[in-house]
Short mmCIF file of C-alpha atoms and ligand atoms in Angstrom, two decimals:
data_model
loop_
_atom_site.label_atom_id
_atom_site.label_comp_id
_atom_site.label_asym_id
_atom_site.label_seq_id
_atom_site.Cartn_x
_atom_site.Cartn_y
_atom_site.Cartn_z
CA UNK Y 1 86.24 70.46 141.07
CA UNK Y 2 88.79 68.11 139.54
CA UNK Y 3 91.01 69.13 136.67
CA UNK Y 4 92.83 67.08 134.05
CA UNK Y 5 95.29 69.95 133.58
CA UNK Y 6 96.15 73.11 135.47
CA UNK Y 7 98.18 75.83 133.79
CA UNK Y 8 99.87 77.38 136.79
CA UNK Y 9 100.62 81.03 137.44
CA UNK Y 10 100.71 82.54 133.96
CA UNK Y 11 99.77 86.04 132.85
CA UNK Y 12 96.36 85.05 131.51
CA UNK Y 13 94.56 87.15 128.89
CA UNK Y 14 90.82 86.92 129.68
CA UNK Y 15 87.83 88.91 128.38
CA UNK Y 16 87.75 90.87 131.65
CA UNK Y 17 91.44 91.71 131.74
CA UNK Y 18 94.88 90.20 132.04
CA UNK Y 19 95.58 88.57 135.38
CA UNK Y 20 98.14 86.29 137.00
CA UNK Y 21 96.05 83.16 137.50
CA UNK Y 22 95.73 79.42 137.04
CA UNK Y 23 93.63 77.92 134.27
CA UNK Y 24 91.89 74.65 135.12
CA UNK Y 25 90.93 72.32 132.28
CA UNK Y 26 88.51 69.42 132.48
CA UNK Y 27 88.10 67.31 129.37
CA UNK Y 28 88.23 69.58 126.33
CA UNK Y 29 87.11 72.81 127.97
CA UNK Y 30 88.18 75.44 130.46
CA UNK Y 31 86.60 74.70 133.83
CA UNK Y 32 88.03 77.44 136.07
CA UNK Y 33 90.24 80.52 136.05
CA UNK Y 34 91.57 81.79 139.33
CA UNK Y 35 94.35 81.75 141.89
CA UNK Y 36 95.55 78.57 143.62
CA UNK Y 37 93.52 75.94 141.77
CA UNK Y 38 94.01 72.62 143.55
CA UNK Y 39 95.27 69.57 141.62
CA UNK Y 40 94.07 66.05 142.32
CA UNK Y 41 96.30 62.99 142.01
CA UNK Y 42 96.06 62.72 138.22
CA UNK Y 43 96.15 66.40 137.35
CA UNK Y 44 98.89 67.45 134.97
CA UNK Y 45 100.37 70.78 136.09
CA UNK Y 46 101.98 73.00 133.46
CA UNK Y 47 104.15 75.75 134.89
CA UNK Y 48 103.43 79.05 133.12
CA UNK Y 49 105.06 81.40 135.62
CA UNK Y 50 106.75 84.28 133.82
CA UNK Y 51 104.82 83.49 130.62
CA UNK Y 52 101.78 84.87 128.84
CA UNK Y 53 98.83 82.50 128.51
CA UNK Y 54 96.79 83.61 125.52
CA UNK Y 55 93.80 82.24 123.61
CA UNK Y 56 94.79 79.98 120.73
CA UNK Y 57 95.15 81.93 117.50
CA UNK Y 58 92.53 81.55 114.75
CA UNK Y 59 94.10 81.97 111.33
CA UNK Y 60 90.98 82.49 109.27
CA UNK Y 61 92.74 82.91 105.93
CA UNK Y 62 94.75 79.85 104.92
CA UNK Y 63 95.23 77.89 101.68
CA UNK Y 64 96.61 74.36 102.12
CA UNK Y 65 97.31 72.02 99.22
CA UNK Y 66 95.83 74.58 96.84
CA UNK Y 67 96.02 73.92 93.09
CA UNK Y 68 97.01 77.39 91.90
CA UNK Y 69 99.25 79.11 89.33
CA UNK Y 70 100.02 75.83 87.54
CA UNK Y 71 101.20 73.97 90.65
CA UNK Y 72 99.90 73.00 94.10
CA UNK Y 73 100.84 74.89 97.26
CA UNK Y 74 103.33 72.87 99.21
CA UNK Y 75 101.90 72.80 102.72
CA UNK Y 76 99.17 70.24 103.20
CA UNK Y 77 97.03 69.60 106.27
CA UNK Y 78 99.83 67.69 107.93
CA UNK Y 79 102.66 70.19 107.60
CA UNK Y 80 100.39 73.24 107.63
CA UNK Y 81 98.61 72.41 110.86
CA UNK Y 82 101.87 71.36 112.56
CA UNK Y 83 103.33 74.70 111.50
CA UNK Y 84 100.30 76.51 112.85
CA UNK Y 85 100.48 74.72 116.20
CA UNK Y 86 104.10 75.85 116.67
CA UNK Y 87 102.86 79.39 116.17
CA UNK Y 88 100.02 79.01 118.69
CA UNK Y 89 97.37 78.56 115.99
CA UNK Y 90 94.61 76.23 117.18
CA UNK Y 91 91.98 76.85 114.50
CA UNK Y 92 92.32 77.55 110.82
CA UNK Y 93 89.86 78.36 108.09
CA UNK Y 94 90.76 77.38 104.54
CA UNK Y 95 88.89 78.10 101.30
CA UNK Y 96 87.04 75.28 99.51
CA UNK Y 97 87.11 76.10 95.81
CA UNK Y 98 84.94 74.32 93.22
CA UNK Y 99 86.80 73.56 90.00
CA UNK Y 100 85.25 73.07 86.56
CA UNK Y 101 81.90 71.34 86.81
CA UNK Y 102 82.01 71.03 90.60
CA UNK Y 103 79.27 72.13 92.98
CA UNK Y 104 79.79 73.92 96.28
CA UNK Y 105 79.13 70.58 97.99
CA UNK Y 106 81.85 68.92 95.89
CA UNK Y 107 84.29 71.63 96.92
CA UNK Y 108 83.48 71.14 100.60
CA UNK Y 109 83.83 67.36 100.22
CA UNK Y 110 87.20 67.75 98.50
CA UNK Y 111 88.59 70.01 101.19
CA UNK Y 112 87.18 67.77 103.94
CA UNK Y 113 89.15 64.89 102.43
CA UNK Y 114 92.34 66.97 102.40
CA UNK Y 115 91.99 67.64 106.13
CA UNK Y 116 90.69 64.32 107.46
CA UNK Y 117 93.34 62.13 109.03
CA UNK Y 118 95.98 64.85 108.75
CA UNK Y 119 94.89 67.93 110.67
CA UNK Y 120 96.47 68.49 114.07
CA UNK Y 121 94.24 71.48 114.89
CA UNK Y 122 90.58 72.30 114.32
CA UNK Y 123 89.45 73.68 110.99
CA UNK Y 124 86.64 74.69 108.73
CA UNK Y 125 86.22 76.26 105.29
CA UNK Y 126 84.90 79.33 103.57
CA UNK Y 127 83.01 78.19 100.49
CA UNK Y 128 84.11 79.89 97.28
CA UNK Y 129 81.54 80.85 94.70
CA UNK Y 130 83.30 80.75 91.36
CA UNK Y 131 80.42 80.36 88.86
CA UNK Y 132 77.40 82.39 89.94
CA UNK Y 133 74.81 80.86 87.61
CA UNK Y 134 75.71 77.35 88.68
CA UNK Y 135 76.31 78.04 92.36
CA UNK Y 136 73.72 80.62 93.41
CA UNK Y 137 71.03 78.08 94.27
CA UNK Y 138 73.49 75.91 96.23
CA UNK Y 139 74.34 78.54 98.84
CA UNK Y 140 71.45 77.81 101.20
CA UNK Y 141 72.31 74.10 101.20
CA UNK Y 142 75.83 74.94 102.31
CA UNK Y 143 74.49 77.08 105.15
CA UNK Y 144 72.35 74.15 106.26
CA UNK Y 145 75.46 71.93 106.10
CA UNK Y 146 77.31 74.21 108.55
CA UNK Y 147 79.23 76.52 106.23
CA UNK Y 148 78.25 80.11 106.89
CA UNK Y 149 80.99 82.16 105.23
CA UNK Y 150 81.45 82.45 101.47
CA UNK Y 151 84.17 83.89 99.29
CA UNK Y 152 84.45 85.59 95.92
CA UNK Y 153 87.57 86.67 94.06
CA UNK Y 154 87.47 89.84 91.96
CA UNK Y 155 90.55 88.61 90.02
CA UNK Y 156 91.98 85.25 88.85
CA UNK Y 157 90.03 84.88 85.61
CA UNK Y 158 92.64 82.43 84.28
CA UNK Y 159 92.09 80.17 87.31
CA UNK Y 160 88.33 80.19 86.61
CA UNK Y 161 87.68 81.82 89.99
CA UNK Y 162 86.77 85.39 89.07
CA UNK Y 163 83.40 86.84 90.08
CA UNK Y 164 81.78 89.88 88.52
CA UNK Y 165 79.62 92.58 90.07
CA UNK Y 166 76.45 90.66 89.30
CA UNK Y 167 77.69 87.72 91.34
CA UNK Y 168 78.89 89.90 94.20
CA UNK Y 169 75.64 91.85 94.30
CA UNK Y 170 73.54 88.69 94.17
CA UNK Y 171 75.63 86.92 96.78
CA UNK Y 172 75.45 89.86 99.17
CA UNK Y 173 71.65 89.86 98.80
CA UNK Y 174 71.70 86.23 99.82
CA UNK Y 175 74.08 86.95 102.71
CA UNK Y 176 71.57 89.50 103.99
CA UNK Y 177 68.74 86.98 103.66
CA UNK Y 178 70.59 84.12 105.41
CA UNK Y 179 72.60 86.12 107.99
CA UNK Y 180 75.85 84.86 106.48
CA UNK Y 181 78.96 86.70 105.27
CA UNK Y 182 80.79 87.21 101.99
CA UNK Y 183 84.58 87.46 101.98
CA UNK Y 184 86.03 89.29 98.99
CA UNK Y 185 89.48 89.41 97.42
CA UNK Y 186 89.34 93.01 96.21
CA UNK Y 187 91.50 93.92 93.24
CA UNK Y 188 90.28 95.63 90.10
CA UNK Y 189 90.63 92.99 87.38
CA UNK Y 190 90.23 94.90 84.14
CA UNK Y 191 92.58 97.78 84.98
CA UNK Y 192 95.07 95.31 86.45
CA UNK Y 193 94.94 93.27 83.21
CA UNK Y 194 95.59 96.45 81.25
CA UNK Y 195 98.58 97.48 83.37
CA UNK Y 196 100.05 93.99 83.17
CA UNK Y 197 99.62 93.94 79.37
CA UNK Y 198 101.35 97.32 79.04
CA UNK Y 199 104.37 96.13 81.02
CA UNK Y 200 104.64 92.60 79.68
CA UNK Y 201 107.57 93.16 77.31
CA UNK Y 202 110.96 91.36 77.24
CA UNK Y 203 112.74 94.70 77.71
CA UNK Y 204 110.81 95.72 80.83
CA UNK Y 205 111.04 92.23 82.30
CA UNK Y 206 114.77 92.27 81.77
CA UNK Y 207 115.04 95.71 83.34
CA UNK Y 208 112.69 95.36 86.32
CA UNK Y 209 112.25 91.63 87.03
CA UNK Y 210 110.00 90.95 90.03
CA UNK Y 211 109.57 94.66 90.68
CA UNK Y 212 106.99 94.64 87.89
CA UNK Y 213 104.66 92.83 90.27
CA UNK Y 214 104.46 95.99 92.40
CA UNK Y 215 104.69 98.39 89.45
CA UNK Y 216 101.56 96.93 87.82
CA UNK Y 217 99.46 97.01 90.99
CA UNK Y 218 99.27 100.61 92.17
CA UNK Y 219 97.22 101.16 95.32
CA UNK Y 220 94.14 102.21 93.35
CA UNK Y 221 93.82 98.63 92.07
CA UNK Y 222 92.86 97.54 95.57
CA UNK Y 223 91.10 100.76 96.56
CA UNK Y 224 88.70 100.81 93.59
CA UNK Y 225 87.73 97.20 94.17
CA UNK Y 226 87.13 97.71 97.89
CA UNK Y 227 85.05 100.78 97.08
CA UNK Y 228 82.90 98.76 94.68
CA UNK Y 229 82.44 95.81 97.04
CA UNK Y 230 81.53 98.23 99.84
CA UNK Y 231 78.90 99.80 97.56
CA UNK Y 232 77.27 96.42 96.96
CA UNK Y 233 77.31 95.72 100.69
CA UNK Y 234 75.79 99.14 101.41
CA UNK Y 235 72.90 98.79 98.99
CA UNK Y 236 72.12 95.14 99.77
CA UNK Y 237 72.82 95.17 103.51
CA UNK Y 238 74.84 91.96 103.04
CA UNK Y 239 77.73 91.44 105.47
CA UNK Y 240 81.10 91.93 103.78
CA UNK Y 241 84.60 90.98 104.91
CA UNK Y 242 87.54 92.38 102.94
CA UNK Y 243 90.36 89.84 102.97
CA UNK Y 244 94.07 90.66 103.05
CA UNK Y 245 93.68 94.44 102.89
CA UNK Y 246 97.05 95.99 102.09
CA UNK Y 247 96.60 99.70 101.41
CA UNK Y 248 96.12 102.94 103.31
CA UNK Y 249 93.43 103.90 100.77
CA UNK Y 250 91.50 100.69 101.40
CA UNK Y 251 91.66 101.28 105.15
CA UNK Y 252 90.24 104.78 104.70
CA UNK Y 253 87.38 103.53 102.51
CA UNK Y 254 86.48 100.85 105.08
CA UNK Y 255 86.66 103.36 107.92
CA UNK Y 256 84.27 105.75 106.17
CA UNK Y 257 81.91 102.92 105.24
CA UNK Y 258 81.81 101.68 108.81
CA UNK Y 259 81.03 105.23 109.98
CA UNK Y 260 78.02 105.20 107.60
CA UNK Y 261 76.88 101.90 109.11
CA UNK Y 262 77.82 99.65 106.20
CA UNK Y 263 78.19 96.05 107.49
CA UNK Y 264 81.83 95.71 106.43
CA UNK Y 265 84.91 94.53 108.31
CA UNK Y 266 88.49 94.13 107.16
CA UNK Y 267 91.38 91.76 107.64
CA UNK Y 268 95.03 92.42 107.00
CA UNK Y 269 97.92 89.95 107.08
CA UNK Y 270 101.15 89.96 109.06
CA UNK Y 271 103.25 90.47 105.93
CA UNK Y 272 101.53 93.75 105.05
CA UNK Y 273 102.37 95.08 108.51
CA UNK Y 274 106.10 94.37 108.54
CA UNK Y 275 107.36 94.00 104.95
CA UNK Y 276 107.30 96.40 102.03
CA UNK Y 277 107.83 96.29 98.28
CA UNK Y 278 111.58 96.96 98.56
CA UNK Y 279 111.90 93.16 98.73
CA UNK Y 280 111.15 92.90 95.00
CA UNK Y 281 114.55 94.48 94.32
CA UNK Y 282 116.32 91.55 96.01
CA UNK Y 283 117.84 88.74 93.95
CA UNK Y 284 115.21 86.44 95.42
CA UNK Y 285 112.50 89.13 95.33
CA UNK Y 286 110.16 86.93 93.28
CA UNK Y 287 109.73 84.67 96.33
CA UNK Y 288 107.73 87.46 98.01
CA UNK Y 289 105.13 87.74 95.26
CA UNK Y 290 101.60 87.41 96.57
CA UNK Y 291 98.28 89.03 95.64
CA UNK Y 292 97.79 91.76 96.61
CA UNK Y 293 101.49 92.52 96.73
CA UNK Y 294 103.45 94.09 99.57
CA UNK Y 295 103.04 97.84 99.61
CA UNK Y 296 104.88 100.84 101.15
CA UNK Y 297 105.82 101.58 104.77
CA UNK Y 298 103.09 104.27 104.84
CA UNK Y 299 100.50 101.58 104.05
CA UNK Y 300 101.81 99.41 106.89
CA UNK Y 301 101.62 102.38 109.26
CA UNK Y 302 97.99 103.05 108.26
CA UNK Y 303 97.11 99.38 108.75
CA UNK Y 304 98.62 99.39 112.25
CA UNK Y 305 96.60 102.52 112.97
CA UNK Y 306 93.51 100.82 111.57
CA UNK Y 307 94.06 97.90 113.92
CA UNK Y 308 94.22 100.27 116.87
CA UNK Y 309 91.20 102.38 115.90
CA UNK Y 310 89.04 99.34 115.10
CA UNK Y 311 88.86 99.75 111.31
CA UNK Y 312 90.86 96.56 110.82
CA UNK Y 313 89.42 93.69 112.85
CA UNK Y 314 91.58 90.67 112.08
CA UNK Y 315 95.19 89.74 111.33
CA UNK Y 316 95.63 86.52 109.37
CA UNK Y 317 98.31 85.04 107.09
CA UNK Y 318 96.88 84.15 103.66
CA UNK Y 319 99.29 81.23 103.90
CA UNK Y 320 99.82 79.84 100.40
CA UNK Y 321 103.21 78.21 100.43
CA UNK Y 322 105.43 77.54 97.46
CA UNK Y 323 108.96 76.18 97.62
CA UNK Y 324 111.94 77.89 95.96
CA UNK Y 325 111.68 75.31 93.18
CA UNK Y 326 108.04 76.13 92.58
CA UNK Y 327 108.72 79.86 92.66
CA UNK Y 328 111.49 79.31 90.07
CA UNK Y 329 108.74 78.55 87.54
CA UNK Y 330 108.65 82.29 86.88
CA UNK Y 331 111.84 82.26 84.76
CA UNK Y 332 111.97 86.04 84.77
CA UNK Y 333 108.28 86.62 83.94
CA UNK Y 334 106.50 87.97 87.01
CA UNK Y 335 103.06 86.94 85.70
CA UNK Y 336 104.12 83.28 86.08
CA UNK Y 337 105.21 83.40 89.72
CA UNK Y 338 103.16 81.08 91.94
CA UNK Y 339 101.58 83.71 94.18
CA UNK Y 340 101.68 83.36 97.94
CA UNK Y 341 103.89 82.98 101.00
CA UNK Y 342 104.21 80.82 104.10
CA UNK Y 343 102.92 82.38 107.32
CA UNK Y 344 101.08 80.07 109.75
CA UNK Y 345 104.14 79.39 111.90
CA UNK Y 346 105.20 83.03 112.16
CA UNK Y 347 101.88 84.91 112.50
CA UNK Y 348 101.88 85.14 116.29
CA UNK Y 349 105.66 85.72 116.61
CA UNK Y 350 105.60 88.51 114.00
CA UNK Y 351 102.59 90.27 115.50
CA UNK Y 352 103.81 89.79 119.06
CA UNK Y 353 107.35 91.03 118.33
CA UNK Y 354 106.53 93.84 115.89
CA UNK Y 355 103.20 94.75 117.44
CA UNK Y 356 103.23 94.17 121.18
CA UNK Y 357 106.96 94.47 121.92
CA UNK Y 358 107.18 97.46 119.55
CA UNK Y 359 104.30 99.17 121.41
CA UNK Y 360 102.04 99.22 118.36
CA UNK Y 361 99.42 96.99 120.00
CA UNK Y 362 98.79 95.98 123.60
CA UNK Y 363 98.78 92.28 124.48
CA UNK Y 364 94.97 92.45 124.81
CA UNK Y 365 94.63 94.15 121.42
CA UNK Y 366 96.81 91.47 119.84
CA UNK Y 367 94.58 88.72 121.24
CA UNK Y 368 91.52 90.61 119.99
CA UNK Y 369 92.88 90.69 116.43
CA UNK Y 370 94.34 87.17 116.37
CA UNK Y 371 91.76 85.26 118.39
CA UNK Y 372 88.63 86.94 119.70
CA UNK Y 373 87.58 88.95 116.64
CA UNK Y 374 88.24 86.14 114.14
CA UNK Y 375 86.19 83.79 116.32
CA UNK Y 376 83.36 86.29 116.70
CA UNK Y 377 83.24 87.28 113.05
CA UNK Y 378 83.44 83.71 111.77
CA UNK Y 379 80.79 82.30 114.09
CA UNK Y 380 83.07 80.34 116.40
CA UNK Y 381 82.78 82.45 119.56
CA UNK Y 382 82.72 81.73 122.50
CA UNK Y 383 83.72 78.16 121.73
CA UNK Y 384 86.96 79.54 120.27
CA UNK Y 385 88.86 82.81 120.65
CA UNK Y 386 88.76 83.39 124.38
CA UNK Y 387 89.98 82.09 127.72
CA UNK Y 388 86.68 81.72 129.56
CA UNK Y 389 84.92 79.00 131.52
CA UNK Y 390 83.10 76.72 129.08
CA UNK Y 391 85.26 77.62 126.08
CA UNK Y 392 87.44 75.04 124.35
CA UNK Y 393 90.81 74.84 126.10
CA UNK Y 394 92.70 76.18 123.09
CA UNK Y 395 95.65 78.07 124.51
CA UNK Y 396 99.18 79.14 123.76
CA UNK Y 397 101.88 79.75 126.36
CA UNK Y 398 104.53 82.19 125.18
CA UNK Y 399 107.62 83.63 126.82
CA UNK Y 400 107.38 87.42 126.91
CA UNK Y 401 110.87 88.15 125.59
CA UNK Y 402 112.83 85.01 124.63
CA UNK Y 403 113.49 85.00 120.90
CA UNK Y 404 114.07 82.29 118.33
CA UNK Y 405 115.62 82.85 114.92
CA UNK Y 406 113.35 82.09 111.99
CA UNK Y 407 114.95 79.30 110.00
CA UNK Y 408 113.05 77.03 107.58
CA UNK Y 409 115.35 74.15 108.53
CA UNK Y 410 113.94 74.01 112.04
CA UNK Y 411 110.36 74.78 111.10
CA UNK Y 412 107.39 72.53 110.33
CA UNK Y 413 106.37 74.15 107.05
CA UNK Y 414 107.25 72.36 103.82
CA UNK Y 415 108.56 75.68 102.50
CA UNK Y 416 112.31 75.88 102.21
CA UNK Y 417 112.26 79.63 102.75
CA UNK Y 418 110.48 82.16 104.91
CA UNK Y 419 109.79 85.84 104.30
CA UNK Y 420 111.12 86.34 107.82
CA UNK Y 421 114.19 84.14 107.52
CA UNK Y 422 116.93 85.25 109.94
CA UNK Y 423 114.56 87.44 111.99
CA UNK Y 424 114.76 87.04 115.76
CA UNK Y 425 111.20 86.76 116.98
CA UNK Y 426 109.61 86.30 120.39
CA UNK Y 427 106.15 84.75 120.68
CA UNK Y 428 106.65 81.22 119.36
CA UNK Y 429 104.50 78.84 121.37
CA UNK Y 430 106.44 77.08 124.11
CA UNK Y 431 103.23 75.11 124.69
CA UNK Y 432 100.05 74.86 122.63
CA UNK Y 433 96.90 73.17 123.87
CA UNK Y 434 94.04 72.21 121.59
CA UNK Y 435 90.81 71.21 123.32
CA UNK Y 436 92.79 70.51 126.49
CA UNK Y 437 95.45 68.37 124.84
CA UNK Y 438 99.07 69.48 124.74
CA UNK Y 439 100.02 69.44 121.05
CA UNK Y 440 103.21 71.51 121.28
CA UNK Y 441 105.57 71.07 124.20
CA UNK Y 442 108.88 72.88 124.56
CA UNK Y 443 108.49 74.30 121.01
CA UNK Y 444 108.10 70.83 119.45
CA UNK Y 445 104.97 69.15 118.08
CA UNK Y 446 103.81 66.28 120.29
CA UNK Y 447 100.18 66.02 119.15
CA UNK Y 448 98.99 63.33 116.73
CA UNK Y 449 98.01 64.13 113.17
CA UNK Y 450 94.35 63.61 112.42
CA UNK Y 451 93.12 64.72 115.86
CA UNK Y 452 91.90 68.08 114.50
CA UNK Y 453 88.12 68.35 114.04
CA UNK Y 454 85.91 70.06 111.50
CA UNK Y 455 83.95 72.90 113.12
CA UNK Y 456 80.38 73.18 111.84
CA UNK Y 457 78.90 76.65 112.22
CA UNK Y 458 75.45 78.19 112.38
CA UNK Y 459 74.43 81.66 111.29
CA UNK Y 460 73.87 82.66 114.92
CA UNK Y 461 77.42 83.76 115.44
CA UNK Y 462 78.24 85.44 112.14
CA UNK Y 463 78.61 89.15 112.84
CA UNK Y 464 80.62 92.01 111.47
CA UNK Y 465 82.50 93.16 114.54
CA UNK Y 466 85.29 95.55 115.19
O1 LIG A 1 98.99 85.36 96.63
C1 LIG A 1 98.06 84.86 97.23
N1 LIG A 1 97.40 85.61 98.06
N2 LIG A 1 97.76 83.57 97.06
C2 LIG A 1 96.60 82.93 97.55
C3 LIG A 1 95.34 83.28 96.80
C4 LIG A 1 94.72 84.54 97.32
O2 LIG A 1 94.52 85.50 96.59
O3 LIG A 1 94.38 84.61 98.49
ZN1 LIG A 2 93.19 86.58 97.76
ZN1 LIG A 3 94.03 83.92 100.14
#
């Protein structure tokens, strides 16, 4: 067998265990895993001795160039995918959102255009259903076009994105019929509106500033919404994926639903695992505003536990980047903060450092939550998400202990801040390969923009998995 590339002597995370081995790559796929693979004259040999070789990360919750909160998120497909590659991300899934008058097809076309010619890594989209009456008969056409995951938001009425129970119920019926999956942003809109209205006074804003973001979103705002979405999944049998789950209560509801056999899985994000709502008391606390907001250390602890016991299947980022200047649009009113944070570049380093090195997750468990489960759940496995013969050669090589200090100045993101600024993190990708091509070498991007490919999917691989 001849190889274009051999990754030599790394600690390789495979589906059957972690072994010191070589990985042989021919063309875009993994051709062999084993000891002492022999190079031919042209074979490029990458030394991975003393390093972990892990499957490329799939960040299945990303928003690039998103028009939102009166501005547009600052990372596009160029900067966002370069950032991801430096963090070992080799696949991302964004959300195609139809705006006024647009069909689901229009939304997919618009997001395709954003990515084409810019993306460094592979990508696809969840299709957002924002107007049930208009969109319900377009869902099957999107499945036939290769989009098999859909999304509804239970909040964001002012953006024109909000879905009601009728839409969720009807969509889940269709998910059951087609074998597809509905992703839901679960927050309870009406009670949230009421709590915001009660607190939206000049006096309280003066007194509490960005802390009002947390004060108006008690944990029951998420818990009630998850409970309701789970109910619609239970009675319809439609597969449900709770995005960016942030609370202990939500985790408990999902755990109980799974025990009853409800086809529901949950994702959390790195920020909910390692940050808490104390940040809103900082002078720059408004930078950290995202929906749902950061919660308490007890919520983080329950989410880590949920990752270990299988209740929480996926860790993603919900990357939605705004610069300091964009965040300054709030002018002291927390309801006007552009909501979201950068994350693609730091997902793997945060989870590796605060999960694996802190003994909260094993290396294998980390790869399950960052690569294998997202690929399986989103219908991309075994092409993506694993180091196995025949799979795409999407890999990250990371040093087990060497740290780098998070600093926006040296990062690829267009954000001029990071929620993890100044943190020393291990787990940045020394080398990232995407379909056999080295795109990050010695912590620097070397791959060409536009090489990333759209990943069509079929319903065959869409499964709720834990
Ligand atoms: O604050 C966030 N999460 N911004 C992105 C939109 C969403 O809800 O995912
Ligand atoms: Zn959301
Ligand atoms: Zn999101």
